[in-house]
CSV table of C-alpha atoms in Angstrom, one decimal:
chain,number,residue,atom,x,y,z
C,30,MET,CA,-19.9,-20.1,1.5
C,31,PRO,CA,-22.0,-16.9,1.7
C,32,ALA,CA,-23.7,-16.1,4.9
C,33,THR,CA,-27.4,-15.8,5.4
C,34,LYS,CA,-28.9,-13.8,2.6
C,35,ASP,CA,-31.2,-10.9,2.5
C,36,THR,CA,-33.8,-12.0,0.0
C,37,LYS,CA,-37.0,-11.0,-1.8
C,38,VAL,CA,-39.6,-13.0,-3.7
C,39,VAL,CA,-40.2,-12.4,-7.4
C,40,ARG,CA,-43.1,-14.3,-9.0
C,41,GLY,CA,-43.0,-16.9,-6.2
C,42,ILE,CA,-39.2,-17.5,-6.4
C,43,GLU,CA,-36.8,-16.4,-3.7
C,44,VAL,CA,-33.9,-14.3,-5.0
C,45,ARG,CA,-31.4,-12.0,-3.5
C,46,ASN,CA,-32.6,-8.6,-2.5
C,47,ASP,CA,-31.3,-5.6,-4.5
C,48,PRO,CA,-27.9,-4.1,-4.0
C,49,ALA,CA,-27.8,-0.6,-2.4
C,50,ARG,CA,-29.0,2.2,-4.7
C,51,GLU,CA,-29.5,5.9,-4.2
C,52,PRO,CA,-33.0,7.2,-3.6
C,53,CYS,CA,-33.1,8.7,-7.1
C,54,PHE,CA,-33.5,5.3,-8.6
C,55,LYS,CA,-36.9,3.6,-9.0
C,56,ILE,CA,-36.2,-0.2,-8.7
C,57,VAL,CA,-38.4,-2.7,-10.6
C,58,HIS,CA,-38.1,-6.4,-10.4
C,59,LEU,CA,-38.3,-7.7,-13.9
C,60,HIS,CA,-36.4,-6.7,-17.1
C,61,HIS,CA,-39.6,-6.0,-19.0
C,62,ASP,CA,-40.5,-3.3,-16.6
C,63,VAL,CA,-37.4,-1.4,-17.6
C,64,PRO,CA,-38.1,1.0,-20.4
C,65,ASP,CA,-36.7,-0.1,-23.8
C,66,GLU,CA,-37.7,1.5,-27.0
C,67,GLY,CA,-34.9,0.3,-29.3
C,68,ASN,CA,-32.3,2.7,-30.7
C,69,GLU,CA,-34.0,5.0,-33.1
C,70,THR,CA,-34.8,8.1,-31.0
C,71,ILE,CA,-32.7,10.1,-28.6
C,72,GLU,CA,-35.0,9.0,-25.8
C,73,ALA,CA,-34.5,5.4,-26.7
C,74,ARG,CA,-30.7,5.9,-26.7
C,75,ARG,CA,-30.9,7.5,-23.3
C,76,MET,CA,-32.9,4.5,-22.0
C,77,ARG,CA,-30.2,2.2,-23.5
C,78,ALA,CA,-27.4,4.1,-21.8
C,79,HIS,CA,-29.2,4.2,-18.5
C,80,ARG,CA,-29.8,0.4,-18.6
C,81,GLU,CA,-26.2,-0.3,-19.5
C,82,TYR,CA,-24.9,2.0,-16.8
C,83,ASN,CA,-26.8,0.0,-14.2
C,84,GLN,CA,-26.0,-3.3,-15.8
C,85,GLU,CA,-22.2,-2.6,-15.6
C,86,VAL,CA,-22.6,-1.6,-12.0
C,87,GLN,CA,-24.5,-4.8,-11.3
C,88,THR,CA,-21.8,-6.9,-12.9
C,89,LEU,CA,-19.2,-5.0,-10.8
C,90,GLU,CA,-21.3,-5.9,-7.7
C,91,VAL,CA,-21.4,-9.6,-8.6
C,92,ALA,CA,-17.7,-9.8,-9.2
C,93,ALA,CA,-17.0,-8.0,-5.9
C,94,LEU,CA,-19.4,-10.3,-4.0
C,95,CYS,CA,-17.5,-13.3,-5.3
C,96,LEU,CA,-14.3,-11.9,-3.8
C,97,VAL,CA,-16.1,-11.5,-0.5
C,98,ASP,CA,-17.9,-14.8,-0.4
C,99,PHE,CA,-15.1,-17.1,-1.6
C,100,PRO,CA,-11.9,-16.0,0.2
C,101,ASP,CA,-10.5,-19.5,-0.3
C,102,ALA,CA,-10.8,-19.5,-4.1
C,103,PRO,CA,-7.5,-19.9,-5.9
C,104,TRP,CA,-5.6,-16.7,-5.9
C,105,ALA,CA,-5.2,-16.5,-9.6
C,106,LEU,CA,-9.0,-16.7,-10.0
C,107,ARG,CA,-9.4,-13.9,-7.3
C,108,MET,CA,-7.0,-11.8,-9.4
C,109,GLU,CA,-9.2,-12.3,-12.4
C,110,LEU,CA,-12.3,-11.2,-10.5
C,111,ALA,CA,-10.5,-8.2,-9.0
C,112,ARG,CA,-9.5,-7.1,-12.5
C,113,GLN,CA,-13.0,-7.6,-13.6
C,114,CYS,CA,-14.1,-5.2,-10.9
C,115,TRP,CA,-12.0,-2.5,-12.4
C,116,ASP,CA,-13.2,-3.3,-16.0
C,117,GLU,CA,-16.8,-3.1,-15.0
C,118,ALA,CA,-16.2,0.1,-13.0
C,119,ARG,CA,-14.6,1.7,-16.1
C,120,HIS,CA,-17.5,0.5,-18.3
C,121,ALA,CA,-20.0,2.0,-15.9
C,122,GLU,CA,-18.2,5.3,-15.9
C,123,LEU,CA,-18.1,5.3,-19.8
C,124,MET,CA,-21.8,4.5,-20.0
C,125,PHE,CA,-22.6,7.3,-17.5
C,126,HIS,CA,-20.6,9.8,-19.5
C,127,HIS,CA,-22.5,8.6,-22.6
C,128,LEU,CA,-25.8,9.0,-20.8
C,129,LYS,CA,-24.9,12.6,-19.8
C,130,GLU,CA,-23.8,13.4,-23.3
C,131,LEU,CA,-27.3,12.3,-24.5
C,132,GLY,CA,-28.9,14.7,-21.9
C,133,GLY,CA,-29.7,12.0,-19.4
C,134,TRP,CA,-29.1,11.6,-15.7
C,135,LYS,CA,-28.9,9.1,-12.9
C,136,GLY,CA,-32.3,7.8,-12.0
C,137,MET,CA,-34.0,9.0,-15.2
C,138,TYR,CA,-35.7,5.6,-15.7
C,139,PRO,CA,-36.5,2.6,-13.6
C,140,ILE,CA,-33.8,0.0,-13.2
C,141,ALA,CA,-33.9,-3.8,-12.5
C,142,ASN,CA,-31.1,-5.7,-10.7
C,143,LEU,CA,-32.3,-9.2,-11.6
C,144,ASP,CA,-28.8,-10.5,-12.6
C,145,TRP,CA,-27.5,-9.7,-9.2
C,146,SER,CA,-30.6,-11.1,-7.5
C,147,VAL,CA,-30.1,-14.4,-9.4
C,148,VAL,CA,-26.4,-14.8,-9.2
C,149,ALA,CA,-26.0,-13.7,-5.6
C,150,MET,CA,-28.3,-16.5,-4.5
C,151,LEU,CA,-25.9,-19.1,-5.7
C,152,ASP,CA,-23.7,-20.7,-3.0
C,153,SER,CA,-20.8,-21.9,-5.0
C,154,LEU,CA,-18.3,-20.1,-7.1
C,155,PRO,CA,-18.5,-22.6,-10.0
C,156,ALA,CA,-22.3,-22.0,-10.1
C,157,ARG,CA,-21.8,-18.2,-10.2
C,158,LEU,CA,-19.2,-18.5,-13.0
C,159,ALA,CA,-21.5,-20.7,-15.0
C,160,VAL,CA,-24.5,-18.4,-14.6
C,161,GLN,CA,-23.0,-14.9,-14.5
C,162,HIS,CA,-20.0,-15.2,-16.8
C,163,ARG,CA,-20.7,-18.2,-19.0
C,164,THR,CA,-24.4,-17.5,-19.5
C,165,PHE,CA,-25.3,-13.8,-18.8
C,166,GLU,CA,-22.0,-12.3,-20.0
C,167,ALA,CA,-21.6,-14.7,-22.9
C,168,GLY,CA,-25.1,-13.7,-24.0
C,169,SER,CA,-24.1,-10.1,-23.8
C,170,LEU,CA,-21.1,-10.8,-26.1
C,171,ASP,CA,-23.5,-12.1,-28.7
C,172,ILE,CA,-25.6,-8.9,-28.3
C,173,GLU,CA,-22.7,-6.5,-28.4
C,174,VAL,CA,-21.2,-8.1,-31.6
C,175,ALA,CA,-24.6,-7.6,-33.3
C,176,ALA,CA,-25.0,-4.1,-31.9
C,177,VAL,CA,-21.7,-2.7,-33.3
C,178,PRO,CA,-22.5,-2.8,-37.0
C,179,MET,CA,-26.1,-1.8,-36.3
C,180,LEU,CA,-25.0,1.3,-34.4
C,181,ARG,CA,-22.5,2.2,-37.2
C,182,ASP,CA,-25.3,1.8,-39.8
C,183,MET,CA,-27.4,4.2,-37.7
C,184,GLY,CA,-24.6,6.7,-37.7
C,185,HIS,CA,-23.8,6.3,-34.0
C,186,ASP,CA,-20.1,5.8,-34.5
C,187,GLY,CA,-19.0,6.8,-31.0
C,188,GLN,CA,-21.5,4.5,-29.4
C,189,ALA,CA,-20.3,1.7,-31.7
C,190,GLU,CA,-16.7,2.2,-30.7
C,191,LEU,CA,-17.7,2.2,-27.1
C,192,THR,CA,-19.6,-1.0,-27.4
C,193,ASP,CA,-16.8,-2.6,-29.3
C,194,ALA,CA,-14.2,-1.6,-26.7
C,195,ILE,CA,-16.4,-3.0,-23.9
C,196,GLU,CA,-16.9,-6.2,-25.8
C,197,ALA,CA,-13.1,-6.7,-26.0
C,198,ASP,CA,-12.9,-6.6,-22.2
C,199,GLU,CA,-16.0,-8.9,-21.7
C,200,ILE,CA,-14.4,-11.6,-23.9
C,201,GLN,CA,-11.7,-11.9,-21.3
C,202,HIS,CA,-14.2,-12.2,-18.5
C,203,VAL,CA,-16.0,-15.1,-20.2
C,204,ARG,CA,-12.7,-16.7,-21.2
C,205,PHE,CA,-11.3,-16.8,-17.7
C,206,ALA,CA,-14.6,-18.2,-16.4
C,207,ASN,CA,-14.5,-20.9,-19.0
C,208,GLU,CA,-11.0,-21.8,-18.2
C,209,TRP,CA,-11.6,-21.8,-14.4
C,210,LEU,CA,-14.8,-23.8,-14.7
C,211,LYS,CA,-13.0,-26.5,-16.6
C,212,HIS,CA,-10.3,-26.5,-14.0
C,213,LEU,CA,-12.7,-26.5,-11.0
C,214,THR,CA,-14.9,-29.2,-12.4
C,215,ASP,CA,-11.9,-31.3,-13.2
C,216,ALA,CA,-10.6,-30.9,-9.7
C,217,GLN,CA,-13.9,-31.2,-7.8
C,218,PRO,CA,-16.6,-33.4,-9.4
C,219,ARG,CA,-19.0,-31.9,-7.0
C,220,ALA,CA,-18.7,-28.6,-8.8
C,221,VAL,CA,-20.4,-30.2,-11.9
C,222,MET,CA,-23.4,-30.9,-9.7
C,223,GLN,CA,-23.4,-27.3,-8.4
C,224,VAL,CA,-23.4,-26.0,-11.9
C,225,ALA,CA,-26.1,-28.3,-13.0
C,226,GLN,CA,-28.3,-27.3,-10.1
C,227,ALA,CA,-27.7,-23.6,-10.7
C,228,MET,CA,-28.7,-23.9,-14.4
C,229,ALA,CA,-31.8,-25.9,-13.5
C,230,TRP,CA,-32.8,-23.2,-11.0
C,231,LEU,CA,-32.1,-20.5,-13.5
C,232,ARG,CA,-34.4,-22.2,-16.0
C,233,LYS,CA,-37.1,-22.4,-13.4
C,234,LEU,CA,-36.7,-18.7,-12.7
C,235,VAL,CA,-36.8,-17.8,-16.4
C,236,GLU,CA,-40.0,-19.7,-16.7
C,237,ALA,CA,-41.5,-18.1,-13.6
C,238,THR,CA,-40.6,-14.5,-14.5
C,239,SER,CA,-41.0,-14.8,-18.3
C,240,LEU,CA,-37.7,-13.1,-18.7
C,241,ASP,CA,-37.2,-11.3,-21.9
C,242,ALA,CA,-34.2,-13.6,-22.2
C,243,LEU,CA,-36.3,-16.1,-24.1
C,244,LYS,CA,-36.1,-13.8,-27.1
C,245,VAL,CA,-33.8,-15.3,-29.8
C,246,ILE,CA,-30.4,-13.8,-30.1
C,247,SER,CA,-28.1,-15.0,-32.8
C,248,THR,CA,-25.0,-16.5,-31.4
C,249,ASN,CA,-21.7,-15.1,-32.6
C,250,ASP,CA,-19.5,-18.1,-33.1
C,251,GLU,CA,-16.2,-16.3,-33.5
C,252,THR,CA,-16.6,-14.2,-30.3
C,253,ARG,CA,-17.6,-17.3,-28.3
C,254,GLN,CA,-14.5,-19.1,-29.5
C,255,LEU,CA,-12.4,-16.1,-28.5
C,256,ALA,CA,-14.0,-16.4,-25.1
C,257,GLY,CA,-12.9,-19.9,-24.7
C,258,PHE,CA,-16.0,-21.9,-25.7
C,259,SER,CA,-15.1,-25.1,-27.5
C,260,ASN,CA,-16.3,-25.8,-31.0
C,261,ALA,CA,-18.7,-28.4,-29.7
C,262,GLU,CA,-20.1,-25.9,-27.2
C,263,VAL,CA,-20.5,-23.2,-29.9
C,264,ALA,CA,-22.3,-25.7,-32.1
C,265,SER,CA,-24.5,-26.7,-29.3
C,266,VAL,CA,-25.6,-23.1,-28.6
C,267,SER,CA,-26.2,-22.5,-32.3
C,268,LEU,CA,-28.4,-25.5,-32.5
C,269,LEU,CA,-30.4,-24.2,-29.5
C,270,ASP,CA,-30.7,-20.8,-31.2
C,271,ASN,CA,-32.0,-22.4,-34.3
C,272,ALA,CA,-34.6,-24.2,-32.3
C,273,GLY,CA,-35.6,-20.8,-30.7
C,274,ILE,CA,-34.6,-21.7,-27.2
C,275,GLY,CA,-31.0,-20.6,-27.0
C,276,SER,CA,-29.2,-17.9,-25.1
C,277,ILE,CA,-31.8,-18.2,-22.3
C,278,PRO,CA,-30.6,-15.8,-19.7
C,279,GLY,CA,-28.3,-13.6,-21.8
C,280,ALA,CA,-31.0,-11.4,-23.2
C,281,ARG,CA,-30.5,-8.4,-21.0
C,282,GLY,CA,-29.1,-5.2,-22.1
C,283,PRO,CA,-30.0,-2.8,-24.8
C,284,ALA,CA,-29.9,-4.6,-28.0
C,285,ASP,CA,-32.4,-7.3,-27.3
C,286,GLU,CA,-35.0,-5.7,-29.3
U,23,MET,CA,20.3,-4.6,8.4
U,24,LEU,CA,17.0,-6.5,8.4
U,25,THR,CA,17.4,-10.2,8.1
U,26,VAL,CA,15.8,-12.2,5.3
U,27,LYS,CA,13.3,-13.5,7.9
U,28,GLU,CA,12.4,-10.0,9.0
U,29,ARG,CA,12.0,-8.8,5.5
U,30,GLY,CA,9.8,-11.8,4.7
U,31,GLN,CA,7.6,-11.2,7.7
U,32,PHE,CA,7.0,-7.5,6.8
U,33,VAL,CA,6.3,-8.4,3.1
U,34,ALA,CA,3.9,-11.3,4.0
U,35,THR,CA,2.2,-9.1,6.6
U,36,LEU,CA,1.7,-6.3,4.2
U,37,ARG,CA,0.3,-8.8,1.7
U,38,TYR,CA,-2.3,-9.8,4.4
U,39,VAL,CA,-3.3,-6.2,4.7
U,40,TYR,CA,-3.7,-5.6,1.0
U,41,VAL,CA,-5.9,-8.7,0.7
U,42,ALA,CA,-8.0,-7.4,3.6
U,43,ILE,CA,-8.3,-4.0,1.8
U,44,MET,CA,-9.3,-5.8,-1.4
U,45,GLU,CA,-12.0,-7.7,0.5
U,46,THR,CA,-13.2,-4.6,2.4
U,47,LEU,CA,-13.6,-2.6,-0.8
U,48,SER,CA,-15.4,-5.5,-2.4
U,49,ALA,CA,-17.8,-5.8,0.5
U,50,TRP,CA,-18.5,-2.0,0.2
U,51,VAL,CA,-19.4,-2.1,-3.5
U,52,PRO,CA,-22.9,-3.7,-3.3
U,53,THR,CA,-23.6,-2.0,0.1
U,54,ALA,CA,-22.7,1.6,-0.7
U,55,PRO,CA,-25.7,3.3,-2.3
U,56,GLU,CA,-23.7,5.9,-4.2
U,57,MET,CA,-22.8,4.8,-7.7
U,58,GLU,CA,-19.7,7.0,-7.9
U,59,ALA,CA,-18.4,5.4,-4.7
U,60,LYS,CA,-19.0,1.9,-6.0
U,61,LEU,CA,-16.9,2.8,-9.1
U,62,LEU,CA,-14.1,4.2,-7.0
U,63,PHE,CA,-14.0,1.0,-4.9
U,64,GLY,CA,-14.1,-1.1,-8.0
U,65,GLU,CA,-11.0,0.5,-9.4
U,66,HIS,CA,-9.1,0.2,-6.2
U,67,ILE,CA,-10.0,-3.4,-5.6
U,68,TRP,CA,-7.7,-4.1,-8.6
U,69,ASP,CA,-5.0,-1.9,-7.2
U,70,ALA,CA,-5.1,-3.7,-3.9
U,71,ALA,CA,-5.1,-7.1,-5.6
U,72,GLN,CA,-2.1,-6.2,-7.7
U,73,HIS,CA,-0.2,-5.0,-4.6
U,74,ALA,CA,-1.0,-8.3,-2.8
U,75,ASP,CA,0.0,-10.3,-5.8
U,76,THR,CA,3.4,-8.7,-6.2
U,77,LEU,CA,4.1,-8.9,-2.5
U,78,GLY,CA,3.1,-12.6,-2.7
U,79,LYS,CA,5.7,-13.2,-5.4
U,80,ARG,CA,8.3,-11.4,-3.3
U,81,THR,CA,7.6,-13.7,-0.3
U,82,PHE,CA,8.7,-16.7,-2.4
U,83,GLU,CA,12.0,-14.9,-3.0
U,84,LEU,CA,12.4,-14.5,0.7
U,85,ARG,CA,12.2,-18.2,1.4
U,86,MET,CA,8.5,-18.3,2.1
U,87,PRO,CA,5.7,-20.0,0.1
U,88,LEU,CA,4.4,-18.2,-3.0
U,89,GLN,CA,1.6,-15.8,-2.1
U,90,LYS,CA,2.2,-16.2,1.6
U,91,SER,CA,0.3,-14.0,4.0
U,92,ILE,CA,1.1,-13.5,7.7
U,93,ARG,CA,-1.6,-12.3,10.0
U,94,PRO,CA,-0.7,-8.9,11.5
U,95,ALA,CA,-0.6,-8.2,15.3
U,96,GLU,CA,-4.0,-8.7,16.8
U,97,GLY,CA,-4.6,-5.0,17.4
U,98,TYR,CA,-4.0,-4.3,13.7
U,99,VAL,CA,-6.4,-7.1,12.7
U,100,ASP,CA,-9.0,-5.6,15.0
U,101,PHE,CA,-8.5,-2.2,13.4
U,102,LEU,CA,-8.9,-3.7,9.9
U,103,ALA,CA,-12.1,-5.4,11.0
U,104,ALA,CA,-13.4,-2.1,12.5
U,105,VAL,CA,-12.8,-0.3,9.3
U,106,ALA,CA,-14.5,-3.0,7.3
U,107,ALA,CA,-17.6,-2.8,9.5
U,108,ILE,CA,-18.2,0.9,8.9
U,109,GLY,CA,-21.5,1.6,7.2
U,110,PRO,CA,-22.0,5.1,6.0
U,111,THR,CA,-20.1,5.9,2.8
U,112,PRO,CA,-18.6,9.2,4.0
U,113,GLN,CA,-17.1,7.4,7.0
U,114,ARG,CA,-15.9,4.5,4.8
U,115,LEU,CA,-14.2,7.0,2.5
U,116,ALA,CA,-12.6,8.8,5.4
U,117,ALA,CA,-11.4,5.6,7.1
U,118,MET,CA,-9.9,4.2,3.9
U,119,TYR,CA,-8.5,7.3,2.2
U,120,ASP,CA,-7.8,9.6,5.1
U,121,VAL,CA,-6.6,7.0,7.6
U,122,LEU,CA,-5.8,3.5,6.5
U,123,LEU,CA,-4.1,4.0,3.1
U,124,PRO,CA,-2.0,7.1,4.2
U,125,ALA,CA,-0.9,5.3,7.3
U,126,LEU,CA,0.0,2.2,5.3
U,127,ALA,CA,2.0,4.4,2.9
U,128,ALA,CA,3.9,5.9,5.9
U,129,ARG,CA,4.7,2.4,7.2
U,130,GLN,CA,6.0,1.4,3.8
U,131,GLN,CA,8.1,4.5,3.6
U,132,ARG,CA,9.6,3.8,7.1
U,133,TYR,CA,10.4,0.3,5.9
U,134,ILE,CA,12.2,1.7,2.8
U,135,ASP,CA,14.1,4.0,5.0
U,136,SER,CA,15.2,1.3,7.3
U,137,THR,CA,16.1,-1.5,4.9
U,138,ASP,CA,19.3,-1.9,2.9
U,139,LYS,CA,18.6,-0.4,-0.5
U,140,LEU,CA,20.9,-2.8,-2.3
U,141,VAL,CA,20.3,-6.0,-0.5
U,142,ASP,CA,16.6,-5.5,-0.4
U,143,ALA,CA,16.3,-3.6,-3.6
U,144,PRO,CA,13.4,-5.8,-5.0
U,145,THR,CA,11.2,-5.0,-2.0
U,146,VAL,CA,12.1,-1.3,-2.1
U,147,ARG,CA,11.2,-1.1,-5.8
U,148,ILE,CA,7.8,-2.8,-5.1
U,149,LEU,CA,7.0,-0.5,-2.3
U,150,GLN,CA,8.1,2.6,-4.2
U,151,ARG,CA,5.7,1.7,-6.9
U,152,TYR,CA,2.9,1.3,-4.3
U,153,LEU,CA,3.6,4.7,-3.0
U,154,ALA,CA,2.9,6.1,-6.4
U,155,ASP,CA,-0.2,4.0,-6.7
U,156,ASN,CA,-1.3,5.0,-3.3
U,157,ALA,CA,-1.0,8.7,-4.1
U,158,ARG,CA,-3.2,8.2,-7.2
U,159,MET,CA,-5.8,6.4,-5.1
U,160,LEU,CA,-5.9,9.2,-2.6
U,161,ASP,CA,-6.2,11.7,-5.4
U,162,SER,CA,-9.1,9.9,-6.9
U,163,ALA,CA,-10.9,9.8,-3.5
U,164,ARG,CA,-10.2,13.5,-3.0
U,165,ALA,CA,-11.5,14.4,-6.5
U,166,LEU,CA,-14.7,12.4,-5.8
U,167,ARG,CA,-15.4,14.2,-2.6
U,168,ASP,CA,-14.7,17.5,-4.2
U,169,GLU,CA,-17.2,16.7,-6.9
U,170,LEU,CA,-19.8,15.2,-4.5
U,171,PRO,CA,-19.5,17.1,-1.2
U,172,ALA,CA,-22.2,14.9,0.4
U,173,LEU,CA,-19.5,12.2,0.5
U,174,GLN,CA,-17.1,14.4,2.5
U,175,LEU,CA,-17.1,13.6,6.2
U,176,ASN,CA,-17.2,16.7,8.3
U,177,ASP,CA,-16.1,15.1,11.5
U,178,GLY,CA,-12.5,15.9,12.2
U,179,PRO,CA,-12.4,14.4,15.7
U,180,TRP,CA,-13.7,11.1,14.3
U,181,VAL,CA,-11.0,10.9,11.7
U,182,ALA,CA,-8.3,12.1,14.2
U,183,ALA,CA,-9.4,9.4,16.7
U,184,LEU,CA,-9.1,6.7,14.0
U,185,GLN,CA,-5.7,8.0,13.0
U,186,LYS,CA,-4.5,8.0,16.6
U,187,ARG,CA,-5.7,4.4,17.0
U,188,GLU,CA,-3.9,3.3,13.9
U,189,ALA,CA,-0.7,5.1,14.8
U,190,GLY,CA,-0.6,3.2,18.2
U,191,LEU,CA,-0.7,-0.2,16.6
U,192,GLU,CA,2.0,-2.7,15.7
U,193,LEU,CA,1.7,-4.0,12.2
U,194,VAL,CA,3.9,-7.1,12.3
U,195,ALA,CA,3.0,-9.7,14.8
U,196,SER,CA,6.4,-10.8,15.7
U,197,ALA,CA,9.2,-8.5,16.9
U,198,MET,CA,10.7,-6.2,14.3
U,199,PRO,CA,14.0,-4.3,14.7
U,200,GLU,CA,13.7,-1.3,16.9
U,201,ALA,CA,14.1,1.2,14.1
U,202,VAL,CA,11.0,0.0,12.3
U,203,ALA,CA,8.9,-1.2,15.2
U,204,ALA,CA,9.3,2.0,17.3
U,205,GLU,CA,8.0,4.2,14.5
U,206,ALA,CA,5.3,1.9,13.3
C-alpha cells in the first residue's frame, strides 16, 4: 500500500502531484493545454514527438512506482513491470531522438502528466493495472494502429515504423495486465471491487476535467485480441465506441485529432 | 569447498540485494528530475530484476524455495537503505555506479574465485554473466555523465567515504568460510 501521497487538486479533484521534471519544462494540468496541431506540419510533428516523449517517460514512472508501492506482488508480475520499465525507457529515448531529428528539444512545449496523476492515486495494484494498462495503454494501442497507415500515407515512413515497433511492445504490456487482472480477481474477490471503484473514480475525473479522452477512437479489434481481451470484451468496447462513449481515458497521445 | 548451504546463503543474499537495487532504481525514476537519468534507471531496473530472477531459480537448485531471498547482515541492509535515501541525482549516480555496483561485482568475483568451478558451475556461470552486465551498466552511466557533466559528482571524498563504508561490511548475515568473508 502506498504511503501518504503528495497531491494537487485539478478541477476540484485530488490527484497525485507531478513527477519530478527539469526546470526547462512548463507543466500544465490538462491534456487540452498541451499543444496539438495534428500531423501536417513540421511544427505539428515536433509537438507530437514532444508529447510522446513525455508520455513514455510517464508510463515508465507509473510502472516503476508499482514496483516500489507493491513489494509483495507476485514475483512474475513484478518481472513484467520491470521489463516494462526498460521498454518505456527505450520508447522515450526513441521519441527523443525523433524529436531532435525534427529540430526540437526538451522543454520546447508544455507537458501534462495527468496519467501519472491519476494512476499514482490508486492504492491497489489491480486498480492500477485496470486504469493504466487495460484502459490508458489499450486506448493507445487503438490510436497507434490507426496512426501507422496514416503516417505512411503522409510519407512519414520512419515515424510509421517507429510507431509500429512501439505498438508491438505495448501489446505485451496490455496482455500481461489482462492476464494478471484475471488471475488477481479470481484469487481475491476484493480486487474486483478495487477495480470497480477505480473505474468509477476515473469516470468522475474525466467528467470534471473534460478530458480530451471523450473523443471517439475507433477500436482495433485484432490488436485488442492480441493484447488478451476476450471476444466479448472487444465487442463491448466496440459497442461503446459506436455509441460515442468508448475508449474513455485512452485518448491521450498524438493521434487523437 | 563451500557447502550447499553456504552457496545457497550467498545466492539468496545476493538475490535480496538485486531486488533492493531494482526497488531503489524504481523509486528514483519519478523523483529524479533529469529525463536521461530516468531512462538509465529504467533500463537497469530490468537488469537488476533479471539478476534477481536467475538467482531465485538457482536458490531452488540449492535446496531452498524458488525465488528465496535472505536478508543480508544488518550493516549491509543499512547501507542499502542509505543509498536508497540519497536525493540529488549526481550523488545517486555516484552511489550506484561508482560504489554499490562495482563493489557488488568485486564480491561476486571473490565468490567465483573461492567456489569450486565444477561443483558450483551453475552459480559461476550466472555470476560471470552478471559481471558482463554489470560492466555494461557502468559504461552506460559513465557515458551519460560524459554527455551531461552536470550529473557528474565532483566530490571525491564523499565517494571514497561511501566506498570505505561498503568495503567494511559483511554481506552475508551468517558466517561464511574465511576465504570469502575476510575479503568481503
